Amino acid sequence: NIKKIVLPEGIKIIETGAFADMTSLREINIPETVEEIEDVAFYQSVSIKSIIIPESVKKIGGYAFANCKKLGFVKICGAEEIGAGAFRATPSLKALELPASLKRILSSMEKYKYMDAAAIDSFSSVTVRCPKGSCAEEYCKKHMIKFEYSPEKK
């Protein structure tokens, strides 16, 4: 019945399935030392409501936050890659902020060919906030996902 986790500084990777199926987990603080969130790291952690992924995280694995039923807000500050199905089956997700650093949003997983899925459900009520001319904008247009431009930094 763990409700909150504060990861210590120094951790570089949140490993595959590390917090999967933690149904009472509501809050996790990810330190600036984390560089990667592996596949299914938070899969079915159904009580998490929001998460801010720091600029240090460059890769978010496949299905990392899939089936997080109460996840309503996600801010990704510096990722370059988001894996297939990363935010699949997140019906409460209303806002997803994506950075200019994002280069790839995957729809298939090399390791698991049978688990192909868009990173973001196009039928959900999410609004993606992204920079104009970004990889995220292109992805949203291709998959008919509602988006708006993030304010330009001065």
XYZ file of N, CA, C and O in Angstrom:
616
model
N 0.814 -1.211 0.000
C 0.000 0.000 0.000
C 0.852 1.268 0.000
O 0.554 2.213 0.699
N 1.904 1.270 -0.789
C 2.783 2.436 -0.898
C 2.079 3.501 -1.739
O 1.647 3.231 -2.853
N 1.975 4.719 -1.187
C 1.279 5.803 -1.876
C 2.230 6.798 -2.536
O 1.872 7.441 -3.507
N 3.446 6.932 -1.991
C 4.391 7.914 -2.519
C 5.793 7.320 -2.528
O 6.200 6.668 -1.568
N 6.524 7.586 -3.617
C 7.907 7.148 -3.716
C 8.757 8.345 -4.126
O 8.431 9.049 -5.082
N 9.829 8.555 -3.390
C 10.814 9.569 -3.732
C 12.097 8.808 -4.051
O 12.721 8.228 -3.164
N 12.456 8.794 -5.311
C 13.669 8.089 -5.727
C 14.893 8.907 -5.347
O 14.890 10.130 -5.506
N 15.940 8.249 -4.878
C 17.143 8.993 -4.482
C 17.936 9.488 -5.686
O 17.897 8.888 -6.763
N 18.650 10.583 -5.495
C 19.565 11.093 -6.521
C 20.576 9.991 -6.831
O 20.945 9.224 -5.943
N 21.004 9.926 -8.071
C 22.001 8.935 -8.458
C 21.446 7.802 -9.294
O 22.172 7.173 -10.048
N 20.154 7.541 -9.181
C 19.535 6.496 -9.995
C 19.508 6.972 -11.439
O 19.099 8.100 -11.728
N 19.956 6.116 -12.360
C 20.006 6.491 -13.777
C 18.887 5.858 -14.606
O 18.463 6.422 -15.603
N 18.412 4.688 -14.181
C 17.401 3.968 -14.954
C 16.288 3.491 -14.024
O 16.561 2.929 -12.964
N 15.041 3.718 -14.447
C 13.904 3.081 -13.782
C 13.638 1.837 -14.620
O 13.243 1.930 -15.778
N 13.919 0.689 -14.043
C 13.962 -0.560 -14.792
C 12.584 -1.085 -15.196
O 11.560 -0.716 -14.626
N 12.609 -1.990 -16.162
C 11.407 -2.637 -16.679
C 10.541 -3.160 -15.537
O 11.016 -3.922 -14.695
N 9.294 -2.710 -15.519
C 8.324 -3.193 -14.539
C 8.574 -2.784 -13.103
O 7.918 -3.291 -12.195
N 9.486 -1.850 -12.865
C 9.880 -1.470 -11.498
C 8.693 -1.116 -10.600
O 8.666 -1.497 -9.429
N 7.727 -0.393 -11.131
C 6.578 0.033 -10.333
C 5.265 -0.432 -10.948
O 4.205 0.126 -10.668
N 5.328 -1.442 -11.781
C 4.122 -1.976 -12.439
C 3.180 -2.578 -11.396
O 3.621 -3.150 -10.399
N 1.906 -2.405 -11.642
C 0.839 -2.981 -10.804
C 0.833 -2.473 -9.361
O 0.282 -3.130 -8.490
N 1.441 -1.320 -9.120
C 1.375 -0.724 -7.777
C 0.101 0.116 -7.719
O 0.113 1.310 -7.978
N -0.983 -0.534 -7.389
C -2.308 0.078 -7.512
C -2.570 1.225 -6.539
O -3.443 2.045 -6.788
N -1.829 1.317 -5.443
C -2.060 2.413 -4.498
C -1.075 3.573 -4.677
O -1.232 4.615 -4.048
N -0.072 3.406 -5.552
C 0.913 4.466 -5.785
C 0.251 5.680 -6.432
O -0.330 5.581 -7.502
N 0.354 6.829 -5.751
C -0.275 8.057 -6.247
C 0.737 9.085 -6.728
O 0.423 9.935 -7.537
N 1.941 9.016 -6.163
C 2.919 10.065 -6.458
C 4.322 9.474 -6.526
O 4.699 8.661 -5.687
N 5.067 9.909 -7.523
C 6.471 9.511 -7.643
C 7.281 10.722 -8.050
O 6.879 11.470 -8.939
N 8.384 10.931 -7.357
C 9.287 12.028 -7.685
C 10.501 11.436 -8.375
O 11.206 10.623 -7.786
N 10.738 11.848 -9.606
C 11.846 11.329 -10.392
C 12.977 12.356 -10.333
O 12.795 13.497 -10.747
N 14.159 11.946 -9.830
C 15.269 12.898 -9.726
C 15.899 13.204 -11.084
O 15.741 12.452 -12.047
N 16.638 14.294 -11.144
C 17.309 14.748 -12.373
C 18.414 13.806 -12.848
O 18.957 14.002 -13.918
N 18.739 12.798 -12.069
C 19.791 11.856 -12.478
C 19.247 10.736 -13.371
O 20.018 10.054 -14.035
N 17.933 10.547 -13.392
C 17.338 9.472 -14.199
C 17.437 9.837 -15.677
O 17.070 10.943 -16.080
N 17.948 8.890 -16.475
C 18.122 9.099 -17.914
C 17.164 8.281 -18.758
O 16.924 8.609 -19.917
N 16.616 7.209 -18.177
C 15.727 6.338 -18.949
C 14.669 5.712 -18.055
O 14.942 5.302 -16.932
N 13.453 5.656 -18.596
C 12.355 4.925 -17.974
C 12.090 3.761 -18.921
O 11.677 3.976 -20.066
N 12.369 2.542 -18.469
C 12.269 1.380 -19.344
C 10.813 0.939 -19.558
O 9.883 1.438 -18.920
N 10.661 -0.057 -20.447
C 9.346 -0.607 -20.789
C 8.553 -0.982 -19.538
O 9.114 -1.487 -18.568
N 7.261 -0.752 -19.597
C 6.266 -1.103 -18.576
C 6.656 -0.719 -17.143
O 6.199 -1.320 -16.184
N 7.492 0.313 -16.981
C 7.978 0.712 -15.662
C 6.847 1.041 -14.683
O 6.918 0.703 -13.506
N 5.794 1.695 -15.173
C 4.662 2.072 -14.321
C 3.354 1.443 -14.797
O 2.276 1.903 -14.428
N 3.438 0.414 -15.595
C 2.259 -0.231 -16.173
C 1.237 -0.581 -15.086
O 1.563 -1.183 -14.070
N 0.008 -0.145 -15.294
C -1.128 -0.410 -14.399
C -0.939 0.131 -12.989
O -1.509 -0.389 -12.044
N -0.156 1.198 -12.853
C -0.108 1.916 -11.575
C -1.285 2.883 -11.616
O -1.138 4.063 -11.908
N -2.449 2.341 -11.357
C -3.720 2.988 -11.687
C -4.070 4.220 -10.857
O -5.014 4.931 -11.193
N -3.334 4.503 -9.784
C -3.682 5.646 -8.926
C -2.838 6.894 -9.159
O -3.120 7.941 -8.583
N -1.797 6.800 -9.988
C -0.981 7.985 -10.284
C -1.840 8.986 -11.057
O -2.452 8.634 -12.061
N -1.873 10.232 -10.589
C -2.713 11.248 -11.233
C -1.932 12.203 -12.129
O -2.470 12.725 -13.084
N -0.670 12.456 -11.784
C 0.149 13.334 -12.617
C 1.614 12.978 -12.425
O 1.993 12.402 -11.405
N 2.402 13.340 -13.431
C 3.838 13.065 -13.339
C 4.598 14.088 -14.178
O 4.150 14.470 -15.256
N 5.718 14.525 -13.632
C 6.623 15.403 -14.362
C 7.910 14.615 -14.567
O 8.519 14.141 -13.607
N 8.276 14.454 -15.822
C 9.463 13.695 -16.177
C 10.570 14.703 -16.475
O 10.449 15.496 -17.411
N 11.644 14.694 -15.669
C 12.666 15.734 -15.789
C 13.430 15.709 -17.107
O 13.398 14.725 -17.849
N 14.119 16.796 -17.356
C 14.866 16.985 -18.591
C 15.946 15.923 -18.804
O 16.304 15.605 -19.925
N 16.436 15.348 -17.736
C 17.493 14.330 -17.822
C 17.023 13.034 -18.479
O 17.826 12.290 -19.040
N 15.714 12.754 -18.439
C 15.179 11.515 -19.020
C 15.105 11.675 -20.537
O 14.362 12.504 -21.048
N 15.892 10.870 -21.246
C 15.965 10.959 -22.702
C 15.108 9.911 -23.401
O 14.721 10.092 -24.556
N 14.790 8.812 -22.712
C 14.017 7.738 -23.338
C 12.949 7.218 -22.380
O 13.232 6.933 -21.225
N 11.731 7.126 -22.913
C 10.602 6.556 -22.176
C 10.200 5.299 -22.929
O 9.864 5.350 -24.108
N 10.269 4.167 -22.261
C 10.050 2.878 -22.899
C 8.603 2.590 -23.273
O 7.673 3.294 -22.881
N 8.433 1.517 -24.029
C 7.118 1.075 -24.468
C 6.225 0.718 -23.293
O 6.667 0.121 -22.322
N 4.981 1.134 -23.391
C 3.952 0.847 -22.393
C 4.351 1.305 -20.984
O 3.841 0.794 -19.994
N 5.262 2.272 -20.900
C 5.788 2.724 -19.606
C 4.681 3.185 -18.653
O 4.743 2.914 -17.461
N 3.666 3.871 -19.176
C 2.572 4.373 -18.346
C 1.215 3.834 -18.810
O 0.174 4.389 -18.467
N 1.225 2.781 -19.579
C -0.032 2.211 -20.096
C -0.902 1.704 -18.941
O -0.393 1.239 -17.923
N -2.192 1.859 -19.113
C -3.197 1.421 -18.135
C -3.102 2.155 -16.799
O -3.549 1.637 -15.786
N -2.535 3.341 -16.800
C -2.548 4.192 -15.611
C -3.860 4.975 -15.680
O -3.912 6.088 -16.209
N -4.908 4.364 -15.201
C -6.283 4.829 -15.417
C -6.590 6.234 -14.906
O -7.442 6.920 -15.452
N -5.902 6.681 -13.852
C -6.192 8.006 -13.278
C -5.201 9.073 -13.713
O -5.310 10.228 -13.309
N -4.237 8.707 -14.543
C -3.218 9.659 -14.989
C -3.872 10.757 -15.825
O -4.395 10.496 -16.900
N -3.838 11.988 -15.305
C -4.522 13.092 -15.970
C -3.604 14.125 -16.596
O -3.988 14.829 -17.525
N -2.362 14.223 -16.079
C -1.425 15.244 -16.561
C -0.018 14.666 -16.600
O 0.437 14.061 -15.635
N 0.664 14.876 -17.727
C 2.054 14.455 -17.878
C 2.830 15.594 -18.520
O 2.411 16.132 -19.548
N 3.958 15.932 -17.917
C 4.870 16.910 -18.520
C 6.206 16.213 -18.718
O 6.818 15.746 -17.759
N 6.623 16.137 -19.975
C 7.906 15.534 -20.326
C 8.827 16.678 -20.713
O 8.552 17.406 -21.657
N 9.927 16.817 -19.988
C 10.769 18.001 -20.143
C 11.920 17.876 -21.134
O 12.376 18.887 -21.650
N 12.413 16.658 -21.398
C 13.594 16.577 -22.255
C 13.754 15.297 -23.044
O 14.818 15.055 -23.593
N 12.745 14.460 -23.104
C 12.873 13.163 -23.780
C 13.139 13.328 -25.275
O 12.673 14.268 -25.906
N 13.892 12.375 -25.807
C 14.150 12.310 -27.243
C 13.330 11.204 -27.898
O 13.109 11.235 -29.098
N 12.881 10.219 -27.097
C 12.132 9.094 -27.644
C 11.057 8.629 -26.669
O 11.309 8.521 -25.471
N 9.872 8.367 -27.218
C 8.761 7.794 -26.454
C 8.394 6.490 -27.135
O 8.148 6.454 -28.340
N 8.352 5.420 -26.360
C 8.087 4.090 -26.894
C 6.634 3.831 -27.229
O 5.719 4.542 -26.794
N 6.428 2.779 -27.994
C 5.081 2.366 -28.415
C 4.193 2.120 -27.204
O 4.621 1.544 -26.212
N 2.960 2.592 -27.291
C 1.979 2.338 -26.245
C 2.286 2.990 -24.912
O 1.664 2.663 -23.908
N 3.235 3.928 -24.874
C 3.676 4.517 -23.601
C 2.527 5.089 -22.774
O 2.526 4.977 -21.553
N 1.544 5.684 -23.440
C 0.402 6.274 -22.736
C -0.906 5.633 -23.192
O -1.951 6.266 -23.202
N -0.858 4.379 -23.542
C -2.030 3.635 -24.020
C -2.971 3.337 -22.858
O -2.541 3.072 -21.746
N -4.249 3.409 -23.130
C -5.281 3.094 -22.136
C -5.147 3.949 -20.881
O -5.138 3.463 -19.763
N -5.033 5.251 -21.111
C -5.008 6.235 -20.019
C -6.206 7.165 -20.214
O -6.049 8.294 -20.668
N -7.409 6.688 -19.884
C -8.632 7.431 -20.206
C -8.783 8.777 -19.515
O -9.516 9.636 -19.989
N -8.073 8.997 -18.428
C -8.165 10.273 -17.716
C -7.172 11.313 -18.218
O -7.225 12.470 -17.805
N -6.270 10.913 -19.115
C -5.238 11.825 -19.583
C -5.848 12.982 -20.383
O -6.431 12.781 -21.433
N -5.709 14.180 -19.840
C -6.265 15.379 -20.486
C -5.176 16.264 -21.072
O -5.412 16.971 -22.044
N -3.975 16.263 -20.459
C -2.898 17.144 -20.905
C -1.572 16.388 -20.924
O -1.193 15.764 -19.939
N -0.901 16.485 -22.070
C 0.402 15.859 -22.260
C 1.320 16.898 -22.884
O 1.090 17.323 -24.013
N 2.316 17.352 -22.125
C 3.248 18.368 -22.620
C 4.508 17.679 -23.123
O 5.156 16.941 -22.381
N 4.842 17.934 -24.390
C 5.996 17.303 -25.020
C 7.030 18.358 -25.405
O 6.678 19.444 -25.841
N 8.322 18.010 -25.269
C 9.384 18.987 -25.508
C 9.843 19.061 -26.957
O 9.604 18.156 -27.762
N 10.564 20.122 -27.273
C 11.162 20.289 -28.605
C 12.252 19.248 -28.853
O 12.540 18.907 -29.995
N 12.832 18.708 -27.793
C 13.909 17.721 -27.910
C 13.439 16.373 -28.466
O 14.252 15.560 -28.903
N 12.127 16.151 -28.479
C 11.570 14.864 -28.911
C 11.854 14.612 -30.393
O 11.533 15.435 -31.243
N 12.479 13.455 -30.676
C 12.852 13.105 -32.045
C 12.045 11.945 -32.603
O 11.842 11.842 -33.806
N 11.614 11.022 -31.713
C 10.899 9.827 -32.181
C 9.774 9.460 -31.225
O 9.967 9.422 -30.017
N 8.602 9.178 -31.816
C 7.479 8.621 -31.075
C 7.150 7.317 -31.800
O 6.718 7.340 -32.953
N 7.385 6.217 -31.135
C 7.293 4.911 -31.788
C 5.884 4.320 -31.730
O 5.121 4.585 -30.808
N 5.586 3.494 -32.741
C 4.307 2.782 -32.784
C 4.498 1.272 -32.758
O 3.542 0.530 -32.798
N 5.737 0.829 -32.703
C 5.981 -0.609 -32.575
C 7.188 -0.833 -31.691
O 8.050 0.037 -31.556
N 7.221 -2.007 -31.085
C 8.313 -2.367 -30.192
C 9.144 -3.452 -30.849
O 8.615 -4.497 -31.213
N 10.419 -3.186 -31.009
C 11.300 -4.156 -31.658
C 11.333 -5.489 -30.924
O 11.332 -6.548 -31.530
N 11.322 -5.438 -29.585
C 11.393 -6.665 -28.790
C 10.119 -7.491 -28.862
O 10.158 -8.697 -28.777
N 8.974 -6.799 -28.963
C 7.682 -7.480 -28.896
C 6.848 -7.100 -30.110
O 5.993 -6.226 -30.034
N 7.059 -7.737 -31.206
C 6.383 -7.374 -32.464
C 4.861 -7.431 -32.346
O 4.146 -6.708 -33.019
N 4.343 -8.308 -31.482
C 2.895 -8.451 -31.336
C 2.275 -7.327 -30.513
O 1.067 -7.247 -30.377
N 3.076 -6.427 -29.970
C 2.553 -5.358 -29.115
C 2.593 -4.006 -29.803
O 2.889 -2.991 -29.190
N 2.317 -3.950 -31.085
C 2.299 -2.674 -31.793
C 1.134 -1.816 -31.297
O 0.018 -2.302 -31.136
N 1.428 -0.567 -31.052
C 0.382 0.365 -30.630
C 0.920 1.780 -30.664
O 2.092 2.016 -30.378
N 0.043 2.693 -31.012
C 0.421 4.102 -30.970
C 0.812 4.473 -29.541
O 0.279 3.927 -28.578
N 1.748 5.383 -29.408
C 2.196 5.816 -28.085
C 1.079 6.517 -27.326
O 0.972 6.420 -26.114
N 0.227 7.233 -28.059
C -0.874 8.000 -27.475
C -2.154 7.565 -28.166
O -2.217 7.511 -29.393
N -3.190 7.262 -27.392
C -4.469 6.854 -27.981
C -5.104 8.022 -28.715
O -5.346 9.073 -28.126
N -5.380 7.839 -29.998
C -5.973 8.926 -30.779
C -7.433 9.169 -30.419
O -7.970 10.231 -30.668
N -8.071 8.193 -29.806
C -9.486 8.347 -29.456
C -9.672 8.934 -28.056
O -10.782 9.134 -27.612
N -8.591 9.217 -27.365
C -8.708 9.752 -26.017
C -9.025 11.248 -26.057
O -9.012 11.869 -27.113
N -9.263 11.821 -24.901
C -9.600 13.244 -24.824
C -8.379 14.100 -24.493
O -8.512 15.227 -24.040
N -7.200 13.564 -24.733
C -5.973 14.285 -24.428
C -5.741 15.445 -25.402
O -6.110 15.367 -26.568
N -5.155 16.503 -24.878
C -4.642 17.588 -25.706
C -3.134 17.607 -25.495
O -2.664 17.721 -24.365
N -2.407 17.460 -26.576
C -0.951 17.495 -26.521
C -0.509 18.937 -26.692
O -0.976 19.625 -27.597
N 0.392 19.374 -25.828
C 0.975 20.708 -25.955
C 2.413 20.504 -26.429
O 3.175 19.787 -25.798
N 2.743 21.117 -27.565
C 4.060 20.895 -28.161
C 4.527 22.136 -28.918
O 3.730 22.979 -29.284
N 5.837 22.217 -29.176
C 6.355 23.346 -29.942
C 5.937 23.269 -31.415
O 5.793 22.179 -31.973
N 5.760 24.419 -32.009
C 5.418 24.499 -33.428
C 6.557 23.914 -34.260
O 7.725 24.165 -33.995
N 6.197 23.082 -35.263
C 7.181 22.476 -36.146
C 7.928 21.289 -35.546
O 8.908 20.825 -36.112
N 7.448 20.780 -34.422
C 8.139 19.698 -33.724
C 7.713 18.316 -34.214
O 6.709 18.156 -34.905
N 8.481 17.335 -33.820
C 8.159 15.926 -34.066
C 6.784 15.606 -33.466
O 5.991 14.892 -34.065
N 6.507 16.156 -32.292
C 5.229 15.910 -31.626
C 4.058 16.457 -32.443
O 3.015 15.798 -32.571
N 4.215 17.646 -33.011
C 3.155 18.213 -33.856
C 2.886 17.302 -35.049
O 1.734 17.005 -35.370
N 3.951 16.865 -35.689
C 3.832 15.976 -36.845
C 3.107 14.676 -36.468
O 2.227 14.208 -37.185
N 3.461 14.108 -35.327
C 2.833 12.878 -34.846
C 1.336 13.097 -34.608
O 0.506 12.278 -35.004
N 1.007 14.195 -33.943
C -0.394 14.501 -33.643
C -1.217 14.655 -34.918
O -2.334 14.144 -35.016
N -0.670 15.349 -35.897
C -1.381 15.528 -37.168
C -1.591 14.185 -37.861
O -2.689 13.910 -38.355
N -0.569 13.360 -37.889
C -0.643 12.059 -38.549
C -1.670 11.141 -37.891
O -2.374 10.398 -38.556
N -1.766 11.218 -36.557
C -2.648 10.321 -35.809
C -3.951 10.991 -35.362
O -4.683 10.423 -34.556
N -4.210 12.190 -35.862
C -5.430 12.943 -35.561
C -5.654 13.113 -34.055
O -6.731 12.838 -33.527
N -4.608 13.554 -33.391
C -4.658 13.823 -31.955
C -4.714 15.337 -31.768
O -3.959 16.077 -32.396
N -5.615 15.773 -30.918
C -5.776 17.198 -30.658
C -4.491 17.752 -30.031
O -3.922 17.149 -29.126
N -4.040 18.895 -30.546
C -2.830 19.511 -29.996
C -2.951 21.021 -30.019
O -3.782 21.590 -30.699
N -2.100 21.645 -29.233
C -1.965 23.104 -29.238
C -0.489 23.402 -29.080
O 0.291 22.575 -28.588
N -0.100 24.583 -29.528
C 1.305 24.952 -29.439
C 1.645 25.428 -28.035
O 0.882 26.167 -27.416
N 2.808 24.985 -27.568
C 3.292 25.470 -26.287
C 3.829 26.877 -26.485
O 4.287 27.220 -27.591
N 3.783 27.716 -25.450
C 4.294 29.076 -25.591
C 5.772 29.058 -25.951
O 6.521 28.223 -25.439
N 6.161 29.945 -26.820
C 7.576 30.017 -27.226
C 8.392 30.598 -26.096
O 7.987 31.536 -25.431
N 9.565 29.986 -25.870
C 10.470 30.465 -24.823
C 11.198 31.705 -25.312
O 11.562 31.803 -26.471
N 11.372 32.641 -24.391
C 12.041 33.901 -24.752
C 13.472 33.895 -24.295
O 13.891 33.235 -23.436
